[in-house]
């Protein structure tokens, strides 16, 4: 393969790799933006259900899957409810 063709192939590979890295960085930035909200929701669930963080996160995931709503949106709704609702239970159903 002539050097010019090799250079073109390498440049195309590098461009694809750069694009993949840019997408990954964008996804990580978005995840970091919502991490605090998800952590707050986990804390609310832990306090109300007297469970560990893994169980609290699993509850968020289960609600997300049942409602077809992103975990970050479920978490944001719970945090918003906690900020505005009168004192008392926030989560439906009986604590475990």
Short mmCIF file of C-alpha atoms in Angstrom, two decimals:
data_model
loop_
_atom_site.label_atom_id
_atom_site.label_comp_id
_atom_site.label_asym_id
_atom_site.label_seq_id
_atom_site.Cartn_x
_atom_site.Cartn_y
_atom_site.Cartn_z
CA UNK A 1 0.00 0.00 0.00
CA UNK A 2 1.47 3.37 -0.94
CA UNK A 3 2.38 5.70 1.92
CA UNK A 4 -0.35 8.18 0.97
CA UNK A 5 -3.05 5.47 1.14
CA UNK A 6 -1.70 4.28 4.48
CA UNK A 7 -1.81 7.84 5.78
CA UNK A 8 -5.46 8.19 4.65
CA UNK A 9 -6.44 4.96 6.41
CA UNK A 10 -4.67 6.04 9.62
CA UNK A 11 -6.30 9.46 9.50
CA UNK A 12 -9.76 7.92 9.04
CA UNK A 13 -9.14 5.52 11.95
CA UNK A 14 -7.97 8.39 14.16
CA UNK A 15 -11.05 10.45 13.24
CA UNK A 16 -13.36 7.54 14.14
CA UNK A 17 -11.53 7.05 17.42
CA UNK A 18 -11.75 10.78 18.21
CA UNK A 19 -15.50 10.74 17.51
CA UNK A 20 -15.98 7.73 19.80
CA UNK A 21 -14.05 9.48 22.58
CA UNK A 22 -16.09 12.66 22.16
CA UNK A 23 -19.34 10.67 22.47
CA UNK A 24 -18.03 8.91 25.56
CA UNK A 25 -17.01 12.20 27.18
CA UNK A 26 -20.46 13.66 26.47
CA UNK A 27 -22.13 10.61 28.05
CA UNK A 28 -19.89 10.82 31.11
CA UNK A 29 -20.60 14.52 31.54
CA UNK A 30 -24.32 13.86 31.38
CA UNK A 31 -24.00 11.04 33.91
CA UNK A 32 -22.08 13.29 36.29
CA UNK A 33 -24.72 15.99 35.98
CA UNK A 34 -27.42 13.61 37.21
CA UNK A 35 -25.33 11.68 39.74
CA UNK A 36 -26.05 14.09 42.61
CA UNK A 37 -29.80 13.87 42.02
CA UNK A 38 -29.69 10.08 41.89
CA UNK A 39 -27.62 10.01 45.09
CA UNK A 40 -30.16 12.30 46.81
CA UNK A 41 -33.01 10.02 45.73
CA UNK A 42 -31.11 7.00 47.00
CA UNK A 43 -30.71 8.75 50.37
CA UNK A 44 -34.42 9.56 50.53
CA UNK A 45 -35.32 5.93 49.82
CA UNK A 46 -32.79 4.68 52.35
CA UNK A 47 -34.22 6.92 55.05
CA UNK A 48 -37.81 6.02 54.29
CA UNK A 49 -37.38 2.30 53.66
CA UNK A 50 -34.49 1.68 56.07
CA UNK A 51 -32.47 -0.11 53.42
CA UNK A 52 -28.98 0.01 51.99
CA UNK A 53 -27.91 2.05 48.97
CA UNK A 54 -27.94 -0.96 46.64
CA UNK A 55 -31.55 -1.79 47.50
CA UNK A 56 -32.54 1.87 47.19
CA UNK A 57 -30.94 2.12 43.75
CA UNK A 58 -32.64 -1.12 42.69
CA UNK A 59 -35.98 0.38 43.69
CA UNK A 60 -35.25 3.37 41.43
CA UNK A 61 -34.32 1.01 38.60
CA UNK A 62 -37.48 -1.05 39.10
CA UNK A 63 -39.70 2.04 38.99
CA UNK A 64 -37.81 3.22 35.90
CA UNK A 65 -38.38 -0.08 34.13
CA UNK A 66 -42.05 -0.36 35.12
CA UNK A 67 -42.83 3.18 33.99
CA UNK A 68 -40.42 3.35 31.04
CA UNK A 69 -38.95 6.56 32.50
CA UNK A 70 -35.21 7.14 32.83
CA UNK A 71 -33.72 6.56 36.30
CA UNK A 72 -32.51 10.16 36.40
CA UNK A 73 -36.07 11.41 35.80
CA UNK A 74 -37.52 9.14 38.48
CA UNK A 75 -34.84 10.37 40.88
CA UNK A 76 -35.49 14.02 40.00
CA UNK A 77 -39.22 13.56 40.59
CA UNK A 78 -38.60 11.99 44.00
CA UNK A 79 -36.18 14.74 45.05
CA UNK A 80 -38.65 17.39 43.90
CA UNK A 81 -41.44 15.68 45.83
CA UNK A 82 -39.26 15.57 48.94
CA UNK A 83 -38.64 19.31 48.63
CA UNK A 84 -42.31 20.25 48.24
CA UNK A 85 -44.44 17.59 49.94
CA UNK A 86 -45.62 17.92 53.52
CA UNK A 87 -43.81 15.76 56.08
CA UNK A 88 -44.62 12.08 55.88
CA UNK A 89 -44.00 9.09 53.65
CA UNK A 90 -43.11 9.84 50.04
CA UNK A 91 -43.02 6.35 48.61
CA UNK A 92 -46.14 4.28 47.97
CA UNK A 93 -46.51 0.88 49.54
CA UNK A 94 -45.24 -0.57 52.73
CA UNK A 95 -41.59 -0.19 53.74
CA UNK A 96 -39.70 -3.49 53.66
#
